[in-house]
Amino acid sequence: MSDNGAALVLEDVHKSFAKLQVLSGIDLVLAEHEVVCLIGASGSGKSTLLRCVNLLEPIDSGRIVVHGEEVTAAGVNVNELRRGIGIVFQSFNLFPHMSVLENITLAPRKALGLPKADAQARADELLARFGLADKRDEYPDRLSGGQQQRVAIVRALAMQPGLMLLDEVTSALDPELVAEVLSVIRELAAEGMTMLIATHEMGFARDVANRVCFLDAGVILEEGTPEEIFGAPREPRTQQFLQRIVEAGRL
Amino acid sequence: MLVVVNAAGWPDVKQAFFDRDLFQESFPDIARAFLLNVKIFLIAEAVILVFALFIAVLRGLPGPVFFPVRVLATIYADLFRGIPTILVIYILGFGVTALQLPGVPVSELFWGTVALVLVYSAYVSEVYRAGIESVHPSQEAAARSLGLNRFQALRHVIIPQAVRRIVPPLLNDFIGLQKDTALVALLGVVEAFRQSQIDVSATFNYTPYICTAILFVAITVPLARFTDWLVARDRRRQLAGGLR
């Protein structure tokens, strides 16, 4: 398989929790600057797949290669690997005891060894870009959900990752706050950030994705361009899933 | 209060425990001796805060590699919480000093303090552990996903949040420690309690005990209010201003 040039390669990735098989042979390749959306019902393995990529969950078998480096090989420095991969969680997971600025500068300072002033300059630049400059000294609990999630995205970006993993980043948000977060992600996509996005926002997936993968029972059942998946899905399971989404008024 | 003052024996008790002149006479000596309690308390507390955290972290190390370390830390905590404090003080204070090992201090004060450190670190390590485990795993996941190593995640993300939650039970243990500094008197060290015993046996009047009790309370209450204030200030800073 030609790994060269690909941002992310997954080969036959298996993962189970105790007796529950969550991923049963995932194959997926992301080219540089590609945005791939993972869709599928709850429990289809989307989040687990993302957590496996940056080794928050160890996989049972298979291979994961990020920017040409096999991350599932023995002896890989997981800390170094994770610095190059940004992940944003459904529940934000900001550090509640730190201000916005401290949240963002912690990893650049401690993991990359950046001087405080440089880390702050980097954070201020990102905060300004995403309209959060006036929140820099606030604590996370004082922000709205949408602001918290944007801060979480900025926190991940401050490490200047080559790959972003977004795990249902709008699922915990009130509907009117979803748009501000999605527009940030659109901006990243427009800049050419490579992203793997698990999402329930089908309209957004259709807009932003180069490719959409439908996960079902731990495998990628169907993948294609948004037009193919949303316009003319081949698999009955995909059709069923999208039908339910349409009925729920989310497409 | 009224029941006490109207009791048949009150005049006798009043004379035996609340003698104003004797109080004034014994107060300076006891207060001076009490400085030793404060010193023991301050030194022990500083060591306990660090040592207990170390034990708690050892007990939380994951994986089979650290199994022996976890077992040792657990045995330590079980042992020193199980043995009565007074016995630990006797065993170390009289036992170790009697060994006359070269290079090892023979001061009863030193070993009494060490005994307090060992006993209270066992308690405090459990408080720390409860605090560390109360921080949601997603916080560690977030820290590690940013590329921080396990130690950095503990140091900057987990422990600061844990410590904020355990301040009230920590204070509980430190008030206990402060009172138990009086147990070092059993080794013959003249601290406030021992000094008041000396005064009592010289006069057959218990007023010096009341004097000592007042001194202990006088330091406990401000300490409690100070930590309340610290906790409230921190909460105000983190949470939205409008609430409550």
Short mmCIF file of C-alpha atoms in Angstrom, two decimals:
data_model
loop_
_atom_site.label_atom_id
_atom_site.label_comp_id
_atom_site.label_asym_id
_atom_site.label_seq_id
_atom_site.Cartn_x
_atom_site.Cartn_y
_atom_site.Cartn_z
CA MET A 1 0.00 0.00 0.00
CA SER A 2 1.36 3.41 -0.85
CA ASP A 3 1.46 5.17 2.49
CA ASN A 4 3.64 7.89 1.08
CA GLY A 5 2.02 11.26 0.98
CA ALA A 6 -1.04 10.18 2.93
CA ALA A 7 -1.81 12.08 6.13
CA LEU A 8 -3.46 9.11 7.76
CA VAL A 9 -3.70 5.44 6.88
CA LEU A 10 -5.74 2.87 8.78
CA GLU A 11 -5.35 -0.77 7.81
CA ASP A 12 -7.65 -3.46 9.12
CA VAL A 13 -7.99 -1.83 12.54
CA HIS A 14 -9.74 -3.93 15.15
CA LYS A 15 -10.76 -2.80 18.59
CA SER A 16 -12.92 -4.39 21.25
CA PHE A 17 -13.85 -3.51 24.81
CA ALA A 18 -14.04 -6.77 26.75
CA LYS A 19 -16.42 -8.86 24.62
CA LEU A 20 -17.86 -5.95 22.66
CA GLN A 21 -16.33 -5.67 19.20
CA VAL A 22 -16.38 -1.96 18.35
CA LEU A 23 -14.16 -1.78 15.27
CA SER A 24 -14.03 -4.88 13.07
CA GLY A 25 -11.57 -4.08 10.33
CA ILE A 26 -11.41 -0.42 9.42
CA ASP A 27 -9.54 0.59 6.26
CA LEU A 28 -9.27 4.28 5.56
CA VAL A 29 -6.81 6.65 3.87
CA LEU A 30 -6.79 10.42 4.25
CA ALA A 31 -4.75 12.45 1.78
CA GLU A 32 -3.13 15.68 2.95
CA HIS A 33 -5.65 18.54 3.12
CA GLU A 34 -8.54 16.15 2.88
CA VAL A 35 -11.62 16.45 5.07
CA VAL A 36 -13.39 13.17 5.77
CA CYS A 37 -16.62 12.94 7.74
CA LEU A 38 -17.60 9.82 9.61
CA ILE A 39 -21.33 9.35 9.93
CA GLY A 40 -23.32 6.53 11.48
CA ALA A 41 -25.60 5.69 14.35
CA SER A 42 -24.55 6.06 17.98
CA GLY A 43 -22.39 3.10 18.91
CA SER A 44 -21.19 2.51 15.37
CA GLY A 45 -17.61 3.17 16.47
CA LYS A 46 -16.98 6.73 15.25
CA SER A 47 -15.59 8.07 18.52
CA THR A 48 -13.58 4.95 19.24
CA LEU A 49 -12.01 5.21 15.79
CA LEU A 50 -10.86 8.78 16.50
CA ARG A 51 -9.54 7.88 19.94
CA CYS A 52 -7.58 5.00 18.44
CA VAL A 53 -5.83 7.27 15.95
CA ASN A 54 -4.03 9.24 18.65
CA LEU A 55 -3.68 6.16 20.85
CA LEU A 56 -6.02 7.27 23.61
CA GLU A 57 -7.32 3.73 23.06
CA PRO A 58 -4.85 0.97 22.16
CA ILE A 59 -5.97 -1.11 19.18
CA ASP A 60 -6.16 -4.91 19.16
CA SER A 61 -4.79 -5.44 15.66
CA GLY A 62 -4.15 -3.61 12.42
CA ARG A 63 -1.95 -0.66 11.54
CA ILE A 64 -2.27 3.11 11.87
CA VAL A 65 0.15 5.38 10.03
CA VAL A 66 0.20 9.13 10.56
CA HIS A 67 2.26 11.23 8.15
CA GLY A 68 4.28 8.20 7.16
CA GLU A 69 5.06 7.10 10.70
CA GLU A 70 3.48 3.92 11.99
CA VAL A 71 2.01 4.93 15.34
CA THR A 72 0.94 1.43 16.31
CA ALA A 73 4.50 0.10 16.08
CA ALA A 74 6.23 -0.89 19.31
CA GLY A 75 8.31 1.78 21.03
CA VAL A 76 6.56 4.77 19.50
CA ASN A 77 6.74 7.88 21.67
CA VAL A 78 3.03 8.49 22.17
CA ASN A 79 3.57 11.97 23.60
CA GLU A 80 5.50 13.10 20.56
CA LEU A 81 2.94 11.56 18.25
CA ARG A 82 0.01 13.25 19.97
CA ARG A 83 1.62 16.67 19.65
CA GLY A 84 1.10 16.40 15.89
CA ILE A 85 -2.55 15.37 16.16
CA GLY A 86 -5.22 17.69 17.53
CA ILE A 87 -8.37 16.19 19.00
CA VAL A 88 -11.50 18.05 20.03
CA PHE A 89 -14.05 16.28 22.19
CA GLN A 90 -17.83 16.37 22.33
CA SER A 91 -17.74 17.62 25.93
CA PHE A 92 -14.98 20.25 25.36
CA ASN A 93 -12.83 18.94 28.24
CA LEU A 94 -11.30 22.33 28.95
CA PHE A 95 -9.32 22.55 32.18
CA PRO A 96 -11.72 24.31 34.58
CA HIS A 97 -9.01 25.57 36.95
CA MET A 98 -7.17 27.47 34.23
CA SER A 99 -8.05 30.61 32.33
CA VAL A 100 -8.62 30.41 28.59
CA LEU A 101 -5.09 31.62 27.97
CA GLU A 102 -3.60 29.05 30.36
CA ASN A 103 -5.66 26.29 28.75
CA ILE A 104 -4.20 27.16 25.38
CA THR A 105 -0.59 27.78 26.41
CA LEU A 106 -0.19 24.78 28.74
CA ALA A 107 0.72 22.18 26.12
CA PRO A 108 2.89 24.43 23.92
CA ARG A 109 4.85 25.44 27.02
CA LYS A 110 5.13 22.07 28.75
CA ALA A 111 5.12 19.64 25.84
CA LEU A 112 6.92 21.74 23.24
CA GLY A 113 9.01 23.78 25.67
CA LEU A 114 7.97 27.08 24.11
CA PRO A 115 8.85 30.17 26.19
CA LYS A 116 5.83 31.67 27.95
CA ALA A 117 5.83 34.83 25.85
CA ASP A 118 5.93 32.90 22.57
CA ALA A 119 3.16 30.56 23.66
CA GLN A 120 1.04 33.54 24.67
CA ALA A 121 1.68 35.33 21.42
CA ARG A 122 0.62 32.22 19.53
CA ALA A 123 -2.50 31.90 21.69
CA ASP A 124 -3.44 35.56 21.31
CA GLU A 125 -3.13 35.35 17.56
CA LEU A 126 -5.43 32.31 17.41
CA LEU A 127 -7.91 33.83 19.87
CA ALA A 128 -8.10 36.99 17.81
CA ARG A 129 -8.61 35.02 14.63
CA PHE A 130 -11.57 33.14 16.09
CA GLY A 131 -13.17 36.14 17.77
CA LEU A 132 -12.24 35.14 21.30
CA ALA A 133 -9.68 37.80 22.15
CA ASP A 134 -11.86 39.32 24.89
CA LYS A 135 -12.20 35.90 26.57
CA ARG A 136 -8.50 35.27 27.07
CA ASP A 137 -8.56 35.80 30.85
CA GLU A 138 -11.95 34.21 31.51
CA TYR A 139 -12.39 30.79 33.10
CA PRO A 140 -14.11 28.11 30.98
CA ASP A 141 -17.21 27.88 33.20
CA ARG A 142 -17.97 31.51 32.46
CA LEU A 143 -18.20 30.89 28.71
CA SER A 144 -21.11 29.63 26.61
CA GLY A 145 -20.88 26.11 25.20
CA GLY A 146 -20.07 27.45 21.75
CA GLN A 147 -17.28 29.64 23.12
CA GLN A 148 -15.90 26.74 25.16
CA GLN A 149 -15.81 24.52 22.12
CA ARG A 150 -14.08 27.20 20.07
CA VAL A 151 -11.51 27.56 22.83
CA ALA A 152 -11.03 23.79 22.76
CA ILE A 153 -10.38 23.99 19.02
CA VAL A 154 -7.91 26.84 19.54
CA ARG A 155 -6.21 24.82 22.28
CA ALA A 156 -5.69 21.96 19.82
CA LEU A 157 -4.55 24.34 17.06
CA ALA A 158 -1.95 25.94 19.33
CA MET A 159 0.08 22.74 18.99
CA GLN A 160 0.09 23.35 15.21
CA PRO A 161 -1.08 19.82 14.42
CA GLY A 162 -0.91 18.34 10.95
CA LEU A 163 -4.12 16.42 11.51
CA MET A 164 -7.28 17.29 13.44
CA LEU A 165 -9.73 14.78 14.85
CA LEU A 166 -13.15 16.19 15.74
CA ASP A 167 -15.39 13.99 17.84
CA GLU A 168 -19.00 15.17 17.50
CA VAL A 169 -17.93 18.62 18.53
CA THR A 170 -21.40 20.15 18.23
CA SER A 171 -23.44 17.38 19.87
CA ALA A 172 -23.36 18.96 23.32
CA LEU A 173 -24.32 22.41 22.06
CA ASP A 174 -27.63 24.28 21.94
CA PRO A 175 -28.81 24.55 18.32
CA GLU A 176 -28.15 28.29 18.11
CA LEU A 177 -24.51 27.77 19.17
CA VAL A 178 -23.76 25.07 16.61
CA ALA A 179 -23.24 27.50 13.74
CA GLU A 180 -20.37 29.42 15.37
CA VAL A 181 -18.43 26.21 15.91
CA LEU A 182 -19.12 24.84 12.46
CA SER A 183 -17.96 28.08 10.85
CA VAL A 184 -14.63 27.70 12.64
CA ILE A 185 -14.28 24.20 11.21
CA ARG A 186 -15.23 25.42 7.75
CA GLU A 187 -12.50 28.00 8.01
CA LEU A 188 -9.97 25.34 8.94
CA ALA A 189 -11.09 23.21 6.00
CA ALA A 190 -10.72 26.18 3.68
CA GLU A 191 -7.15 26.65 4.93
CA GLY A 192 -6.36 23.08 4.01
CA MET A 193 -6.30 21.44 7.44
CA THR A 194 -6.51 17.66 7.20
CA MET A 195 -9.46 16.60 9.30
CA LEU A 196 -11.28 13.46 10.31
CA ILE A 197 -14.67 14.47 11.65
CA ALA A 198 -17.24 12.33 13.42
CA THR A 199 -20.54 14.18 13.16
CA HIS A 200 -24.30 14.04 13.30
CA GLU A 201 -24.62 17.29 11.34
CA MET A 202 -25.38 15.90 7.91
CA GLY A 203 -25.85 19.29 6.27
CA PHE A 204 -22.43 20.31 7.54
CA ALA A 205 -20.87 17.02 6.41
CA ARG A 206 -22.31 17.58 2.95
CA ASP A 207 -20.81 21.08 2.80
CA VAL A 208 -17.40 20.56 4.25
CA ALA A 209 -16.37 16.97 3.49
CA ASN A 210 -14.38 15.79 0.50
CA ARG A 211 -15.48 12.30 1.39
CA VAL A 212 -18.10 10.79 3.67
CA CYS A 213 -17.78 7.38 5.35
CA PHE A 214 -20.78 5.57 6.73
CA LEU A 215 -19.83 3.42 9.72
CA ASP A 216 -21.99 0.51 10.65
CA ALA A 217 -21.27 -2.30 13.09
CA GLY A 218 -17.58 -1.46 13.27
CA VAL A 219 -16.81 -1.31 9.55
CA ILE A 220 -16.94 1.38 6.90
CA LEU A 221 -19.96 0.09 5.05
CA GLU A 222 -19.99 2.74 2.35
CA GLU A 223 -17.83 5.68 1.41
CA GLY A 224 -17.95 8.26 -1.32
CA THR A 225 -18.32 11.93 -2.09
CA PRO A 226 -21.08 13.73 -0.19
CA GLU A 227 -23.11 13.75 -3.41
CA GLU A 228 -22.85 9.96 -3.67
CA ILE A 229 -23.61 9.20 -0.03
CA PHE A 230 -26.37 11.72 0.53
CA GLY A 231 -27.72 11.72 -3.04
CA ALA A 232 -27.65 8.06 -4.00
CA PRO A 233 -26.57 5.73 -1.21
CA ARG A 234 -26.09 2.17 -2.44
CA GLU A 235 -26.24 0.16 0.74
CA PRO A 236 -29.66 -0.52 2.31
CA ARG A 237 -28.26 0.26 5.79
CA THR A 238 -27.02 3.66 4.61
CA GLN A 239 -30.36 4.41 3.02
CA GLN A 240 -32.12 3.39 6.23
CA PHE A 241 -29.87 5.57 8.36
CA LEU A 242 -30.25 8.62 6.13
CA GLN A 243 -33.99 8.07 5.94
CA ARG A 244 -34.18 8.27 9.73
CA ILE A 245 -32.07 11.41 9.71
CA VAL A 246 -34.37 13.03 7.15
CA GLU A 247 -37.40 12.06 9.24
CA ALA A 248 -35.78 13.65 12.27
CA GLY A 249 -35.44 16.82 10.24
CA ARG A 250 -31.66 16.94 10.46
CA LEU A 251 -30.80 16.94 6.78
CA MET B 1 -24.60 26.95 80.19
CA LEU B 2 -27.22 27.74 82.82
CA VAL B 3 -27.27 24.10 83.93
CA VAL B 4 -23.51 24.18 84.45
CA VAL B 5 -23.48 27.46 86.36
CA ASN B 6 -26.37 26.38 88.60
CA ALA B 7 -24.97 22.90 89.31
CA ALA B 8 -24.23 22.02 92.93
CA GLY B 9 -20.53 21.49 92.27
CA TRP B 10 -20.04 24.66 90.15
CA PRO B 11 -18.25 26.73 92.84
CA ASP B 12 -15.65 23.97 93.29
CA VAL B 13 -15.24 23.47 89.54
CA LYS B 14 -15.01 27.20 89.03
CA GLN B 15 -12.20 27.44 91.52
CA ALA B 16 -10.37 24.36 90.16
CA PHE B 17 -10.59 25.22 86.45
CA PHE B 18 -11.20 28.94 86.14
CA ASP B 19 -8.86 30.63 88.58
CA ARG B 20 -8.21 34.06 87.10
CA ASP B 21 -4.96 34.76 88.92
CA LEU B 22 -3.52 31.36 88.16
CA PHE B 23 -4.54 31.77 84.54
CA GLN B 24 -2.59 34.98 84.25
CA GLU B 25 0.35 33.42 86.00
CA SER B 26 0.60 30.27 83.90
CA PHE B 27 -0.36 31.77 80.54
CA PRO B 28 3.07 33.12 79.52
CA ASP B 29 4.84 29.80 80.19
CA ILE B 30 2.24 27.77 78.37
CA ALA B 31 2.09 30.18 75.46
CA ARG B 32 5.87 29.93 75.13
CA ALA B 33 5.66 26.14 75.21
CA PHE B 34 2.81 26.29 72.71
CA LEU B 35 5.21 27.78 70.17
CA LEU B 36 6.81 24.33 70.09
CA ASN B 37 3.43 22.80 69.16
CA VAL B 38 3.11 25.33 66.37
CA LYS B 39 6.61 24.52 65.18
CA ILE B 40 5.98 20.75 65.20
CA PHE B 41 2.70 21.33 63.40
CA LEU B 42 4.13 23.59 60.71
CA ILE B 43 7.10 21.37 59.93
CA ALA B 44 5.02 18.17 60.00
CA GLU B 45 2.33 19.67 57.82
CA ALA B 46 4.78 20.79 55.14
CA VAL B 47 6.37 17.33 55.00
CA ILE B 48 2.99 15.55 55.06
CA LEU B 49 1.60 17.59 52.15
CA VAL B 50 4.46 16.45 49.93
CA PHE B 51 4.98 12.91 51.25
CA ALA B 52 1.26 11.99 51.26
CA LEU B 53 0.88 13.21 47.68
CA PHE B 54 3.85 11.06 46.71
CA ILE B 55 2.22 8.00 48.33
CA ALA B 56 -1.12 8.76 46.66
CA VAL B 57 0.54 9.04 43.23
CA LEU B 58 2.40 5.77 43.80
CA ARG B 59 -0.89 4.04 44.63
CA GLY B 60 -2.42 5.34 41.40
CA LEU B 61 0.34 4.16 39.05
CA PRO B 62 -1.24 1.95 36.37
CA GLY B 63 -0.16 -1.33 34.87
CA PRO B 64 1.39 -4.56 36.12
CA VAL B 65 4.91 -3.06 36.20
CA PHE B 66 4.01 -0.92 39.19
CA PHE B 67 2.17 -3.64 41.08
CA PRO B 68 4.89 -3.98 43.80
CA VAL B 69 4.96 -0.21 44.26
CA ARG B 70 1.19 -0.10 44.67
CA VAL B 71 1.33 -2.93 47.18
CA LEU B 72 4.03 -1.23 49.25
CA ALA B 73 2.16 2.08 49.28
CA THR B 74 -1.04 0.29 50.28
CA ILE B 75 0.68 -1.59 53.10
CA TYR B 76 2.12 1.67 54.37
CA ALA B 77 -1.27 3.40 54.39
CA ASP B 78 -3.01 0.43 56.04
CA LEU B 79 -0.32 -0.01 58.67
CA PHE B 80 -0.03 3.59 59.81
CA ARG B 81 -3.75 4.17 59.81
CA GLY B 82 -4.22 0.98 61.80
CA ILE B 83 -1.72 1.47 64.63
CA PRO B 84 -2.83 3.91 67.34
CA THR B 85 -0.90 7.16 66.97
CA ILE B 86 0.27 7.00 70.54
CA LEU B 87 1.96 3.62 69.92
CA VAL B 88 3.77 4.88 66.84
CA ILE B 89 5.05 7.80 68.91
CA TYR B 90 6.25 5.47 71.67
CA ILE B 91 7.84 2.97 69.29
CA LEU B 92 9.75 5.60 67.30
CA GLY B 93 10.39 8.02 70.17
CA PHE B 94 11.77 5.48 72.61
CA GLY B 95 12.73 2.64 70.24
CA VAL B 96 14.73 4.38 67.58
CA THR B 97 16.49 6.74 69.98
CA ALA B 98 17.50 3.77 72.15
CA LEU B 99 19.18 2.10 69.18
CA GLN B 100 21.87 4.79 69.27
CA LEU B 101 22.56 4.34 65.59
CA PRO B 102 25.45 6.48 64.37
CA GLY B 103 24.27 9.51 62.42
CA VAL B 104 20.66 9.08 63.49
CA PRO B 105 19.20 11.84 65.65
CA VAL B 106 18.45 10.83 69.23
CA SER B 107 16.07 13.70 69.88
CA GLU B 108 12.63 12.61 71.14
CA LEU B 109 11.19 15.73 69.58
CA PHE B 110 12.54 14.70 66.19
CA TRP B 111 11.15 11.17 66.36
CA GLY B 112 7.85 12.31 67.81
CA THR B 113 7.45 14.58 64.81
CA VAL B 114 8.45 11.79 62.43
CA ALA B 115 5.77 9.57 64.02
CA LEU B 116 3.14 12.24 63.45
CA VAL B 117 4.29 12.66 59.85
CA LEU B 118 4.05 8.92 59.19
CA VAL B 119 0.62 8.55 60.76
CA TYR B 120 -0.95 11.62 59.20
CA SER B 121 0.61 11.06 55.78
CA ALA B 122 -1.22 7.72 55.69
CA TYR B 123 -4.53 9.50 56.26
CA VAL B 124 -3.79 12.41 53.96
CA SER B 125 -2.62 10.11 51.15
CA GLU B 126 -6.09 8.58 51.13
CA VAL B 127 -7.66 12.03 50.95
CA TYR B 128 -5.40 12.90 48.01
CA ARG B 129 -6.25 9.61 46.31
CA ALA B 130 -9.97 10.25 46.63
CA GLY B 131 -9.42 13.72 45.16
CA ILE B 132 -7.35 12.44 42.25
CA GLU B 133 -9.92 9.77 41.44
CA SER B 134 -12.73 12.33 41.54
CA VAL B 135 -11.27 14.20 38.54
CA HIS B 136 -13.06 12.88 35.45
CA PRO B 137 -10.93 10.67 33.15
CA SER B 138 -11.79 12.98 30.24
CA GLN B 139 -9.51 15.60 31.83
CA GLU B 140 -6.56 13.25 31.65
CA ALA B 141 -7.56 12.25 28.11
CA ALA B 142 -7.58 15.92 27.10
CA ALA B 143 -4.19 16.56 28.70
CA ARG B 144 -2.58 13.47 27.21
CA SER B 145 -4.11 14.14 23.80
CA LEU B 146 -2.27 17.47 23.74
CA GLY B 147 1.01 15.60 24.10
CA LEU B 148 1.62 16.06 27.82
CA ASN B 149 3.17 13.02 29.43
CA ARG B 150 1.59 11.25 32.38
CA PHE B 151 3.55 13.21 34.96
CA GLN B 152 2.77 16.56 33.31
CA ALA B 153 -0.92 15.68 33.11
CA LEU B 154 -0.91 14.86 36.82
CA ARG B 155 1.12 17.89 37.78
CA HIS B 156 -0.75 20.53 35.78
CA VAL B 157 -4.24 19.15 35.22
CA ILE B 158 -5.26 16.39 37.65
CA ILE B 159 -3.62 17.34 40.95
CA PRO B 160 -4.55 21.06 40.91
CA GLN B 161 -8.20 20.11 40.44
CA ALA B 162 -7.99 17.34 43.03
CA VAL B 163 -6.42 19.61 45.65
CA ARG B 164 -9.15 22.23 45.22
CA ARG B 165 -11.77 19.59 46.00
CA ILE B 166 -10.08 18.13 49.06
CA VAL B 167 -9.28 21.33 50.94
CA PRO B 168 -12.04 20.80 53.58
CA PRO B 169 -11.07 17.18 54.44
CA LEU B 170 -7.38 18.18 54.33
CA LEU B 171 -8.08 20.87 56.89
CA ASN B 172 -9.86 18.27 59.00
CA ASP B 173 -6.74 16.15 59.12
CA PHE B 174 -4.54 19.14 59.87
CA ILE B 175 -6.66 20.19 62.81
CA GLY B 176 -6.35 16.63 64.05
CA LEU B 177 -2.60 16.80 63.57
CA GLN B 178 -2.39 20.09 65.38
CA LYS B 179 -4.13 18.64 68.41
CA ASP B 180 -2.06 15.47 68.30
CA THR B 181 1.14 17.49 68.63
CA ALA B 182 0.24 17.31 72.34
CA LEU B 183 0.99 13.56 72.19
CA VAL B 184 4.67 14.32 71.71
CA ALA B 185 4.55 15.31 75.40
CA LEU B 186 4.49 11.59 76.18
CA LEU B 187 8.13 11.39 75.12
CA GLY B 188 9.01 14.02 77.70
CA VAL B 189 9.10 16.94 75.29
CA VAL B 190 7.89 20.08 77.03
CA GLU B 191 5.22 21.51 74.77
CA ALA B 192 2.04 23.29 75.83
CA PHE B 193 0.24 20.27 77.27
CA ARG B 194 3.30 19.07 79.20
CA GLN B 195 3.91 22.59 80.48
CA SER B 196 0.32 22.82 81.72
CA GLN B 197 0.70 19.44 83.45
CA ILE B 198 3.75 20.79 85.22
CA ASP B 199 1.83 23.87 86.32
CA VAL B 200 -1.14 21.77 87.44
CA SER B 201 0.96 19.46 89.57
CA ALA B 202 2.60 22.47 91.22
CA THR B 203 -0.69 24.08 92.25
CA PHE B 204 -3.29 21.26 92.25
CA ASN B 205 -5.44 23.54 90.13
CA TYR B 206 -6.59 22.67 86.59
CA THR B 207 -6.73 26.20 85.21
CA PRO B 208 -3.55 25.71 83.09
CA TYR B 209 -5.41 23.02 81.10
CA ILE B 210 -8.10 25.54 80.20
CA CYS B 211 -5.33 27.89 79.20
CA THR B 212 -3.90 25.24 76.83
CA ALA B 213 -7.32 24.44 75.39
CA ILE B 214 -7.88 28.12 74.60
CA LEU B 215 -4.53 28.33 72.83
CA PHE B 216 -5.35 25.35 70.60
CA VAL B 217 -8.76 26.75 69.68
CA ALA B 218 -7.26 30.17 69.09
CA ILE B 219 -5.17 28.77 66.26
CA THR B 220 -7.71 26.31 64.84
CA VAL B 221 -10.52 28.79 64.26
CA PRO B 222 -8.56 31.33 62.20
CA LEU B 223 -7.09 28.46 60.18
CA ALA B 224 -10.57 27.13 59.40
CA ARG B 225 -11.87 30.55 58.39
CA PHE B 226 -8.80 31.17 56.25
CA THR B 227 -9.30 27.95 54.26
CA ASP B 228 -13.03 28.71 53.87
CA TRP B 229 -12.02 32.03 52.40
CA LEU B 230 -9.48 30.42 50.06
CA VAL B 231 -12.05 27.93 48.76
CA ALA B 232 -14.70 30.62 48.28
CA ARG B 233 -12.28 32.90 46.44
CA ASP B 234 -11.26 30.13 44.08
CA ARG B 235 -14.88 29.20 43.39
CA ARG B 236 -15.77 32.81 42.66
CA ARG B 237 -12.97 33.05 40.16
CA GLN B 238 -13.92 29.91 38.26
CA LEU B 239 -17.70 30.17 38.20
CA ALA B 240 -20.05 32.61 36.58
CA GLY B 241 -20.46 35.66 38.78
CA GLY B 242 -24.26 35.68 38.77
CA LEU B 243 -24.74 32.43 40.62
CA ARG B 244 -25.72 32.66 44.29
#
